[in-house]
Coordinates of C-alpha atoms in Angstrom, one line a residue:
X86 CA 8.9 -69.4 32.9
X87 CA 11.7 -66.7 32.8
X88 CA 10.8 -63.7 34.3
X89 CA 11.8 -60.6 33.5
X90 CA 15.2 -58.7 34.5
X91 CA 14.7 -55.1 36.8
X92 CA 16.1 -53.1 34.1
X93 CA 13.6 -54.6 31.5
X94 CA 10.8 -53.9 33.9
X95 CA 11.8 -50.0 34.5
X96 CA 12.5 -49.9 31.0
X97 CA 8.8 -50.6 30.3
X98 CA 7.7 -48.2 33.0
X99 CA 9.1 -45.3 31.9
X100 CA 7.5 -43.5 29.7
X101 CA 9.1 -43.5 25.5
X102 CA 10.0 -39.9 24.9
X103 CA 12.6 -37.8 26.3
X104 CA 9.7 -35.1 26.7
X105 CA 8.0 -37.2 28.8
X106 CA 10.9 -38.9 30.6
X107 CA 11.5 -35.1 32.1
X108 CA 8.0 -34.2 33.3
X109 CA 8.2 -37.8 35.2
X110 CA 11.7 -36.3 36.6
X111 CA 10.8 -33.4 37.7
X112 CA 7.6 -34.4 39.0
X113 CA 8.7 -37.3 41.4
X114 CA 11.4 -35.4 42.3
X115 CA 9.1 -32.8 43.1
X116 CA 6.4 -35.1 45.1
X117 CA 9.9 -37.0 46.5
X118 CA 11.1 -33.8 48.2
X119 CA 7.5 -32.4 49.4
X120 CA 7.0 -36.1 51.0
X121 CA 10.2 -35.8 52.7
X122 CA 9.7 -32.0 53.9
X123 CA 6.0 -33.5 55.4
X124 CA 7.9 -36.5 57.3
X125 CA 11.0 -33.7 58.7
X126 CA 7.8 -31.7 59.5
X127 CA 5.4 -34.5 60.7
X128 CA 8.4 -35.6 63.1
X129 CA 9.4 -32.4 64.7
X130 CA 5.9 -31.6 65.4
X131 CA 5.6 -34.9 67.4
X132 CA 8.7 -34.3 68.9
X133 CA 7.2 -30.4 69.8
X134 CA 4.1 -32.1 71.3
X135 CA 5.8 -34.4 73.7
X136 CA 8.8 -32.1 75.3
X137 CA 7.0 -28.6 74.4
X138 CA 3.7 -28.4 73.6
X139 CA 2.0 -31.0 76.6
X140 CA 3.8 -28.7 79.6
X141 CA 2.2 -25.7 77.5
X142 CA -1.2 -27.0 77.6
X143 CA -0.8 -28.4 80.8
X144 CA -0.2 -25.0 82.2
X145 CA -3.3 -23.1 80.0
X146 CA -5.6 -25.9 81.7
X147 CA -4.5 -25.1 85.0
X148 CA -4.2 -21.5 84.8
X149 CA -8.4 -22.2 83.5
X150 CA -9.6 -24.4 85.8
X151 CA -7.7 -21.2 88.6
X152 CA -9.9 -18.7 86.6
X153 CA -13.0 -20.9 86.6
X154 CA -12.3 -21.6 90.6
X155 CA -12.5 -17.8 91.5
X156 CA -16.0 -17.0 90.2
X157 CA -18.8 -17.6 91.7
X158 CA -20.4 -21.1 90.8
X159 CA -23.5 -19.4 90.2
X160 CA -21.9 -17.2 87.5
X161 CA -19.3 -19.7 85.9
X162 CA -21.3 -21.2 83.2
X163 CA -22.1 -17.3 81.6
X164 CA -18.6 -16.7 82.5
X165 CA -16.8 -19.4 80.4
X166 CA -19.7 -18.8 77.4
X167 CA -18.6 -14.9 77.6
X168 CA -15.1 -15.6 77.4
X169 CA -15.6 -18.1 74.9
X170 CA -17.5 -16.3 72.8
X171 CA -20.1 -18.7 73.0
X172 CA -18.5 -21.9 71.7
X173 CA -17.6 -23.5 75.2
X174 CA -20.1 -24.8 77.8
X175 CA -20.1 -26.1 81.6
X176 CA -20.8 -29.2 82.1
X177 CA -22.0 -29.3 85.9
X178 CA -23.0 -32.8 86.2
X179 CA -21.0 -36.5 86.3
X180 CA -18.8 -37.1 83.7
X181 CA -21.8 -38.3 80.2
X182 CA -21.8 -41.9 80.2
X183 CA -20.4 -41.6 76.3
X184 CA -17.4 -39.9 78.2
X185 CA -14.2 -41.2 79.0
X186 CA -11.0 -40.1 80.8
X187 CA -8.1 -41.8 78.2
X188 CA -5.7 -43.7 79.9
X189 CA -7.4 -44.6 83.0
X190 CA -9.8 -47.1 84.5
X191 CA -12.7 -46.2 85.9
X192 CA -14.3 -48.3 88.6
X193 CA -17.7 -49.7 88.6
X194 CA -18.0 -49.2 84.7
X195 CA -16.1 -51.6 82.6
X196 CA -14.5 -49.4 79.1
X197 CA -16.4 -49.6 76.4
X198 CA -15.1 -51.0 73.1
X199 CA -14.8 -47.6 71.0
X200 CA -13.0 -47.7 67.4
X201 CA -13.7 -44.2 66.1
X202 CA -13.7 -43.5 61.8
X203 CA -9.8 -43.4 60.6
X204 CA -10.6 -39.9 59.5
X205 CA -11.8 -38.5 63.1
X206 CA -9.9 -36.4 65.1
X207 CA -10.1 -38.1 68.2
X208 CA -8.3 -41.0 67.1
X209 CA -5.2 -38.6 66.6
X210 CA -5.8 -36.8 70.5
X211 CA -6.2 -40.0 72.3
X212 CA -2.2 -39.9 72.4
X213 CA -2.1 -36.3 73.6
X214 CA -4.9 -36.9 76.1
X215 CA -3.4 -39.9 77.9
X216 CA -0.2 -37.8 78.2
X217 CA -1.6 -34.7 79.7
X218 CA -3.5 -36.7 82.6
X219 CA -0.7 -38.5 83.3
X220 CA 1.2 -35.3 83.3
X221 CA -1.0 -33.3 84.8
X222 CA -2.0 -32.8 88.8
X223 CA -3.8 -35.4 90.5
X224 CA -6.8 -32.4 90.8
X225 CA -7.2 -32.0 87.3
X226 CA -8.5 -34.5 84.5
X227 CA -9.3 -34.3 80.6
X228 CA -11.4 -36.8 78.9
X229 CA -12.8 -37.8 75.2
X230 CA -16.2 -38.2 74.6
X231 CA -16.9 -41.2 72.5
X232 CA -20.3 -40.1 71.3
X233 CA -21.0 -39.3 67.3
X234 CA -20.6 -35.4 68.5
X235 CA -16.7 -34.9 69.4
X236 CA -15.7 -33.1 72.6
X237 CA -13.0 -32.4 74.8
X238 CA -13.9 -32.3 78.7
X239 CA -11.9 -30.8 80.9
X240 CA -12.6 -31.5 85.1
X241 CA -12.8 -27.8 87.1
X242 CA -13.3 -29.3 90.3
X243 CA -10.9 -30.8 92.7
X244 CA -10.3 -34.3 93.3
X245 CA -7.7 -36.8 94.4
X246 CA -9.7 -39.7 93.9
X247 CA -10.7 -41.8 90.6
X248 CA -14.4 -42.2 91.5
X249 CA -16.5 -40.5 88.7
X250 CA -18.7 -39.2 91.1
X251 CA -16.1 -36.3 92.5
X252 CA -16.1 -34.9 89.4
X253 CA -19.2 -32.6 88.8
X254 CA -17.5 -30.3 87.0
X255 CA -16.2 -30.3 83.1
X256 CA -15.8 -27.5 80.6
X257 CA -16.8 -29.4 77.6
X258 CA -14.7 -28.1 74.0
X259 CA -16.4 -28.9 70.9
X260 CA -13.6 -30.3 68.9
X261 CA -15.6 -29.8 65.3
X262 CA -14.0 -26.1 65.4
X263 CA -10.4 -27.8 65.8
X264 CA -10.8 -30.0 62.6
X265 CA -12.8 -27.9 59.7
X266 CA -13.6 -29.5 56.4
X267 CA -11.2 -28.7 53.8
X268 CA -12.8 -25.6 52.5
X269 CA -12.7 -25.2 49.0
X270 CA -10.7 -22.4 48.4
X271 CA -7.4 -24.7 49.8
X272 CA -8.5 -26.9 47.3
X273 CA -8.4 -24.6 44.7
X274 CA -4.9 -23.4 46.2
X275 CA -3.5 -27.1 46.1
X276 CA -4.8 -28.2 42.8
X277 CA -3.8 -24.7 41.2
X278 CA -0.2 -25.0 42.5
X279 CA -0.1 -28.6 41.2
X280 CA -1.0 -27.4 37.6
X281 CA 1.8 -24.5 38.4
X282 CA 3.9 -27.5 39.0
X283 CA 2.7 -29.2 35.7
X284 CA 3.3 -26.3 33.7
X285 CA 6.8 -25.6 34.9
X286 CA 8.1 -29.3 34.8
X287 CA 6.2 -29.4 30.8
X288 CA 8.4 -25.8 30.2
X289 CA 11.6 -27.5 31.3
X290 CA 11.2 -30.6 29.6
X291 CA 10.3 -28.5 26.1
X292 CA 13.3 -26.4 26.6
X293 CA 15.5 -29.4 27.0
X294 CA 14.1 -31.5 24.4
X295 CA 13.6 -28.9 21.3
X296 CA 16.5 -28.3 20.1
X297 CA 16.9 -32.8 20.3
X298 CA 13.9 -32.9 18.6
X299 CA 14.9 -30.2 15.7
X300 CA 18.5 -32.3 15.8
X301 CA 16.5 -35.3 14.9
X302 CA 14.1 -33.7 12.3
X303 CA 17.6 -32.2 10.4
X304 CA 18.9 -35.3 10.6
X305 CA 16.0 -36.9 9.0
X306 CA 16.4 -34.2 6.4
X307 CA 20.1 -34.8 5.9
X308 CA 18.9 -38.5 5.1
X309 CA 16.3 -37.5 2.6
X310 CA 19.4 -35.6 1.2
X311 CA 18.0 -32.0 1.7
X312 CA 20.8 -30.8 4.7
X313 CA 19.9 -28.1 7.1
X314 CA 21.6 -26.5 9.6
X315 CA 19.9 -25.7 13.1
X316 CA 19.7 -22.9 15.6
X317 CA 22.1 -24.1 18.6
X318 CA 19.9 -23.2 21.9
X319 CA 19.1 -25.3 25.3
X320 CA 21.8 -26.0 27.5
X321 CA 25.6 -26.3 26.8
X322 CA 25.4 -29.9 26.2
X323 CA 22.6 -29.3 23.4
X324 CA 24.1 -26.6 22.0
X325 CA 27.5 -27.7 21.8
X326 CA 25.5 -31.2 19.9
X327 CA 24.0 -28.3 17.7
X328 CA 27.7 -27.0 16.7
X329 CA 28.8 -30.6 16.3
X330 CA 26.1 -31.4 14.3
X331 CA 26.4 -28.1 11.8
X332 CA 30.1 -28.6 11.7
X333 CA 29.6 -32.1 10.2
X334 CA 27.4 -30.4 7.8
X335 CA 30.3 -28.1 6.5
X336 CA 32.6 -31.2 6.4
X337 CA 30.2 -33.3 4.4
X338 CA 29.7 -30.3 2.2
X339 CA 33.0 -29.5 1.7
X340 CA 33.7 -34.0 0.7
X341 CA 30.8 -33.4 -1.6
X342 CA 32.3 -30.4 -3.5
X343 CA 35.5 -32.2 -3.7
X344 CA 33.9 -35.3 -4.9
X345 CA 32.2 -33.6 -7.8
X346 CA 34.7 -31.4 -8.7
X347 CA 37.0 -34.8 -9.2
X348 CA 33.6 -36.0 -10.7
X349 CA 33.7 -33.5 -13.2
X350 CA 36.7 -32.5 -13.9
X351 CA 38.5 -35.9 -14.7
X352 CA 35.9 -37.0 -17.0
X353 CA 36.3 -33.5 -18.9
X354 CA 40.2 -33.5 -19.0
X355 CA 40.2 -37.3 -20.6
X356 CA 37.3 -36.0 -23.3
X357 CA 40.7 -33.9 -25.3
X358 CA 42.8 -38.1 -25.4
X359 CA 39.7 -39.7 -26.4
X360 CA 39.7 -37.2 -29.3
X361 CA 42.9 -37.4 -30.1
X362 CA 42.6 -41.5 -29.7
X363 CA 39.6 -41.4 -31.6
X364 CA 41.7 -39.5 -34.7
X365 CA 44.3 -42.0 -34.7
X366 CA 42.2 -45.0 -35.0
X367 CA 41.1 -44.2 -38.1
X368 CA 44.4 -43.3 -39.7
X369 CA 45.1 -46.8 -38.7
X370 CA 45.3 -49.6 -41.6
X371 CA 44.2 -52.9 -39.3
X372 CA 40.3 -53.3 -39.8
X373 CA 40.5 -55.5 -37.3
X374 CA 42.8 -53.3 -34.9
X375 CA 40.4 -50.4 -35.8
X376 CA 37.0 -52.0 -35.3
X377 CA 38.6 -53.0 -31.4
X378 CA 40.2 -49.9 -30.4
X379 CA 37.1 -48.5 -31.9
X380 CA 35.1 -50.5 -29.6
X381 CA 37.3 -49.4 -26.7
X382 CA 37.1 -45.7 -26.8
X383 CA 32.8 -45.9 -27.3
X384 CA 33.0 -47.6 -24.1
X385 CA 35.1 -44.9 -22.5
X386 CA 33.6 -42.1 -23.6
X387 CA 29.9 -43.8 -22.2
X388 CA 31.7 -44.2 -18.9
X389 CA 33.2 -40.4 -19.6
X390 CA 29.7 -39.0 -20.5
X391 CA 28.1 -41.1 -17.2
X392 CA 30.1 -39.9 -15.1
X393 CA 29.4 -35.8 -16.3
X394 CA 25.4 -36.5 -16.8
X395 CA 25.8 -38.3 -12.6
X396 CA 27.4 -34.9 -11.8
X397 CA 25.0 -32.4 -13.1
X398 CA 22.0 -34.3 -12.4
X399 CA 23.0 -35.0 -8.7
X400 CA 23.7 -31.3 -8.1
X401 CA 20.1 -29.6 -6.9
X402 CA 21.8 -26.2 -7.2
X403 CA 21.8 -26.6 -11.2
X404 CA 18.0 -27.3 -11.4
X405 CA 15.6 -25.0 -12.6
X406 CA 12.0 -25.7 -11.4
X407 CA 8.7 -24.6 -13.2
X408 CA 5.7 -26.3 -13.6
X409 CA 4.6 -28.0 -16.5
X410 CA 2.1 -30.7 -17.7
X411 CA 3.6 -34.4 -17.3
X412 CA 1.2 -36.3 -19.8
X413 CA 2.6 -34.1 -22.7
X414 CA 6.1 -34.2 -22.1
X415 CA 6.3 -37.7 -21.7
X416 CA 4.3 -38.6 -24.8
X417 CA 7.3 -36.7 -26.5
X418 CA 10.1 -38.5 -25.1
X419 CA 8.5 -41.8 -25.6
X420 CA 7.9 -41.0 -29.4
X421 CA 11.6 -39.3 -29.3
X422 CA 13.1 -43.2 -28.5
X423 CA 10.0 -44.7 -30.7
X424 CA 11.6 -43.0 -33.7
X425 CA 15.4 -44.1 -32.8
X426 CA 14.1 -47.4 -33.4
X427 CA 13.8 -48.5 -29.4
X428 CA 10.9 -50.8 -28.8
X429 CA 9.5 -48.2 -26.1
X430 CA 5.8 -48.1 -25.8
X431 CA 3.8 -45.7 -23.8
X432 CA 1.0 -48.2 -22.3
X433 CA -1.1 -45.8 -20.2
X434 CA -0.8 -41.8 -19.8
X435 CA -3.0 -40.1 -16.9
X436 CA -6.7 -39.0 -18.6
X437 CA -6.7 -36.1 -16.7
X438 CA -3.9 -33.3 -17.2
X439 CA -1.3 -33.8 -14.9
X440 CA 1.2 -31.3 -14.1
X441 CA 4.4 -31.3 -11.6
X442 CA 6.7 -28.6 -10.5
X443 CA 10.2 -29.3 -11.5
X444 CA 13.4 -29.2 -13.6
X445 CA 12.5 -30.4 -17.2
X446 CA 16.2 -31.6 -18.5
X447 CA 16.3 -33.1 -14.9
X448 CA 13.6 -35.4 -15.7
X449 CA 14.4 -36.1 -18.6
X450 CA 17.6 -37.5 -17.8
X451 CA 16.0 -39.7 -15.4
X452 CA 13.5 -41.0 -17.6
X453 CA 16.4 -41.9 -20.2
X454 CA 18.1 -43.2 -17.8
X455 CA 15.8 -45.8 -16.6
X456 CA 15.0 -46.4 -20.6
X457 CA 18.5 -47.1 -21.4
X458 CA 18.9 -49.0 -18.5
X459 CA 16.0 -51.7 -19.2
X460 CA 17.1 -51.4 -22.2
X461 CA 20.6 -52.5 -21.6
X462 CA 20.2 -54.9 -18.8
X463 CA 16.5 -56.0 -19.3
X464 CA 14.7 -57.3 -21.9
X465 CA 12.5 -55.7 -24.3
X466 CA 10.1 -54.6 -24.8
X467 CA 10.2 -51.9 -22.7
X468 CA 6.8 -50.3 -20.8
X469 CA 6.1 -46.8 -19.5
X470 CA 3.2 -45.8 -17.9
X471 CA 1.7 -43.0 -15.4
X472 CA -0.9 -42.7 -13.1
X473 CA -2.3 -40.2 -10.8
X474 CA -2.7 -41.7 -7.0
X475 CA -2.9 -40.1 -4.2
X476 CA -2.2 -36.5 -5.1
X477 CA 1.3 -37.8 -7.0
X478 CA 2.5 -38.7 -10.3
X479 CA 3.3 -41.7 -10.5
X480 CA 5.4 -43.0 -13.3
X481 CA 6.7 -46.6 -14.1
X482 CA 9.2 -48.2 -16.6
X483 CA 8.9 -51.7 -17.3
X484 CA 10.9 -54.6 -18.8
X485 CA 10.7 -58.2 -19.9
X486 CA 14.4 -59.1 -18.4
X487 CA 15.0 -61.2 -15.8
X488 CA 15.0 -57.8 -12.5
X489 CA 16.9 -57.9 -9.6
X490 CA 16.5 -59.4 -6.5
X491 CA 14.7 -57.8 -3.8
X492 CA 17.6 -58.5 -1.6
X493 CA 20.2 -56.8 -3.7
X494 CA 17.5 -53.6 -4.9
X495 CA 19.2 -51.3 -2.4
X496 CA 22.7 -52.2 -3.4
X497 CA 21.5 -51.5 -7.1
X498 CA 20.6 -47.5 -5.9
X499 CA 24.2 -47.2 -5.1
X500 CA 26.1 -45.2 -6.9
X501 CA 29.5 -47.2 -8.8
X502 CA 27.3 -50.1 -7.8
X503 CA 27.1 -53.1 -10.3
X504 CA 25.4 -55.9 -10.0
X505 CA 27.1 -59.4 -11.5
X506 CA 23.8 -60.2 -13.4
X507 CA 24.0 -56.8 -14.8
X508 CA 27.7 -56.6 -16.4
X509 CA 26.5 -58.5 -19.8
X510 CA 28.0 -55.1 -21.4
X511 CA 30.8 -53.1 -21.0
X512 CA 30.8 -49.2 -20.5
X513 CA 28.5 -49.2 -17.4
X514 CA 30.2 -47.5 -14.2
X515 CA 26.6 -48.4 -12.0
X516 CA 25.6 -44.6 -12.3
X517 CA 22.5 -45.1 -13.9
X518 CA 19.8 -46.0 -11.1
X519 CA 21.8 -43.9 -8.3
X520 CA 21.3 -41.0 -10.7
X521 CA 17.7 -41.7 -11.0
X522 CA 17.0 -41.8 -7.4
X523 CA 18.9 -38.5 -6.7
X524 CA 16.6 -36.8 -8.9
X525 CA 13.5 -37.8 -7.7
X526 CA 14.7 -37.0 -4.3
X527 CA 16.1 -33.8 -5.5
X528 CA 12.4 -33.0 -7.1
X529 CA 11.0 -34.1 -3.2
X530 CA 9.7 -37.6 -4.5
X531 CA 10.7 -40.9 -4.4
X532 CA 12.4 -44.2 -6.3
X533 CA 11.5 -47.9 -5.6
X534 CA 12.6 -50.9 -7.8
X535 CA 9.6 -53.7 -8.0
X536 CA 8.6 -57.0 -9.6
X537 CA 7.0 -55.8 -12.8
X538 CA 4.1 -58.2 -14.1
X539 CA 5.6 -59.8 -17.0
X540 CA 9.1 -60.8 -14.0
X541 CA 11.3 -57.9 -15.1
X542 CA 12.2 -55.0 -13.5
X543 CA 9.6 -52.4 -12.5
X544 CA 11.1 -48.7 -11.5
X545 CA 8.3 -46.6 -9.8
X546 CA 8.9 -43.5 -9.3
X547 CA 7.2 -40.9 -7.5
X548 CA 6.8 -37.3 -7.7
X549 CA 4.3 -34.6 -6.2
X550 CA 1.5 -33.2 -8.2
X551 CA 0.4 -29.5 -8.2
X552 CA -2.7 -28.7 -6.9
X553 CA -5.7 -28.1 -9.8
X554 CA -6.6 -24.5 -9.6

């Protein structure tokens, strides 16, 4: 069995999202540094009690029992209630039996076993109780009872001996006054500065992550191919990401003009040779020279006009979007190659009227496209259907060819990419599915090549409906 490494078990401990990963942060180091406040405290104070605090109360119960000694016995027990204010007593009799003076024997009575409750205060002053007898005078003693009620007793009568019957004399301290219950409004106080707490570590950890999160949501964009800038904010590292990020922006936009004005203007400054080419192939005399130079230049100018129809299409800026109905438009274009003398069919329109928003010569490029295409490197006949599912239109182009291999689809969506299966003809520069998908995209929609029924080629493609009003 192979256990698992330290960093793997963190790893699964901490929590998945930056977000998240902060709060946990600032929280522990929060609870980390209250912790280590309460030990500095909780050490201090114990230091405090044993060189400060003990010759302090040592001296308050002697300066007592001196107070107690100069009134008259018969008026000390109203005397120490007065000056109390009720909450102290005199105990005039022997020590109770539940009684006990901590840290020393007491003869004729063996020390019963006594284990108070964790949570009572008594187990915390038998310490301090030990200390101040065996600091104090041999006249003066202070004992614990070990009843269920908790009191302190301290002796006001003089004696240098151990026996219990010397002392007659104890002021007895309720200790139930010297540990309250946690009243309710501390609780309130502690669990309201905990959600402060809360609050203030969630704030940070939003101001932090945002603008990652908004970095992350453009850059999902900039996949989709819709780029968008962001709002630099948070602190200097995330801002300076920000600038990063939009500067790439302006150097991928800046590629992308120069790519299609090289796009677009070689193919229209080699249209004026193929003219001229064009001309002087039919002065020629050669049938044969003329029906292969012929052939030559019909290739060129499909490559020329694939490469113009790949620039405009890909190019959102050019589009102009409306909404019209699907179902009648492409009835029209299927009839439109029916009459050429294609073998297009239209197998199944959408019943209901089904209308998109979008750029109509757009579309229609894409459709012809993916016609020409199966035409080309499928087999016919070719299929076209749509469908409404889901709240999208969804149209599909079938052929009877042989398809492409699911492994070598997403190379097929690549633009200048040709497949070896799919060079049986000449004039093809692989523009014709990468155009396709850049439209649907462009129109917010999507492309996907499938395994068609009949084993050919099945381009679905995916577009949003508008809403029936």
């Amino acid at each position: 069995m192979r256990w698992p490494t330290l960093p793997a078990v963190v790893s699964a401990l901490l929590p998945r999202t930056l977000r998240a990963r902060l709060i946990a942060l600032v929280l522990g180091t929060l609870l980390l540094a209250q912790a280590a406040t309460l030990a500095t405290v909780t050490h201090y104070q114990r230091h405090y009690l044993d060189a400060v605090a003990i010759d302090l109360i040592a001296t308050t119960i002697r300066a007592l029992r001196f107070s107690v000694n100069i009134v008259p016995p018969h008026a000390r027990d109203e005397f120490v209630r007065d000056a109390s204010q009720g909450h102290w007593r005199l105990w005039s009799r022997t020590l109770p039996s539940d009684a006990r003076v901590q840290g020393r024997g007491m003869r004729g009575r063996p020390p019963p076993s006594w284990d108070p409750d964790p949570a009572d205060i008594r187990r915390n002053l038998r310490g301090l109780v030990e200390r101040l007898n065996a600091h104090l005078g041999e006249g003066t003693r202070v004992a614990l009872s070990r009843g269920p009620r908790p009191q302190l007793f301290i002796s006001l009568s003089a004696n240098t001996q151990d026996d219990t019957p010397g002392l007659h004399e104890w002021l007895v301290v309720p200790l139930d006054r010297i540990d309250p219950p946690v009243g309710t409004p501390l609780l309130v106080f502690w669990l309201g500065g905990l959600g402060l707490l809360l609050l203030l570590a969630a704030w940070f950890s939003w101001h932090i992550s945002r603008p990652i999160t908004h970095l992350a949501q453009a850059a999902d964009e900039l996949a989709r191919g819709h780029p968008s800038r962001v709002t630099p904010s948070g602190p200097h590292e995330t801002r300076v990401l920000g600038e990063r990020f939009n500067a790439m922006l302006d150097a991928l936009a800046e590629s992308d003009r120069v790519r299609r004005t090289l796009l677009a203007g070689l193919p229209h400054d080699l249209k004026g040779p193929l003219a001229r080419m064009f001309l002087r192939v039919e002065m020629a005399e050669d049938p044969a020279l003329k029906e292969g130079l012929r052939k030559d230049l019909s290739d060129m100018q499909g490559m020329v006009d694939q490469f113009i129809g790949f620039v405009r299409g890909t190019d959102p800026g050019t589009y102009r979007f409306t909404e019209w109905p699907l179902n009648e438009w492409l009835a029209e274009r299927v009839t439109a190659w029916q009459s050429s003398g294609a073998p297009v069919s239209l197998t199944r329109n959408c019943d209901t009227p089904l209308r998109v928003q979008g750029d109509a010569a757009a579309l229609e490029r894409l459709l012809d496209n993916l016609i020409g295409n199966a035409l080309h490197h499928g087999a016919p006949p070719v299929q076209v259907s749509l469908q409404h599912e889901d709240g999208s239109a969804v149209l599909r182009v079938c052929d009877h060819g042989q398809g492409i291999a699911p492994e070598r689809r997403e190379d097929a969506l690549r633009p200048f990419s040709r497949l070896d299966d799919a060079r049986t003809r000449s004039g093809n520069v692989g523009l014709g599915l990468a155009l396709a998908d850049a439209i649907a995209r462009a129109h917010g929609g999507s492309l996907a090549l499938e395994t068609a029924a009949s084993g050919g080629l099945q381009v679905t493609v995916r577009l949003p409906a508008c809403a029936e009003s």
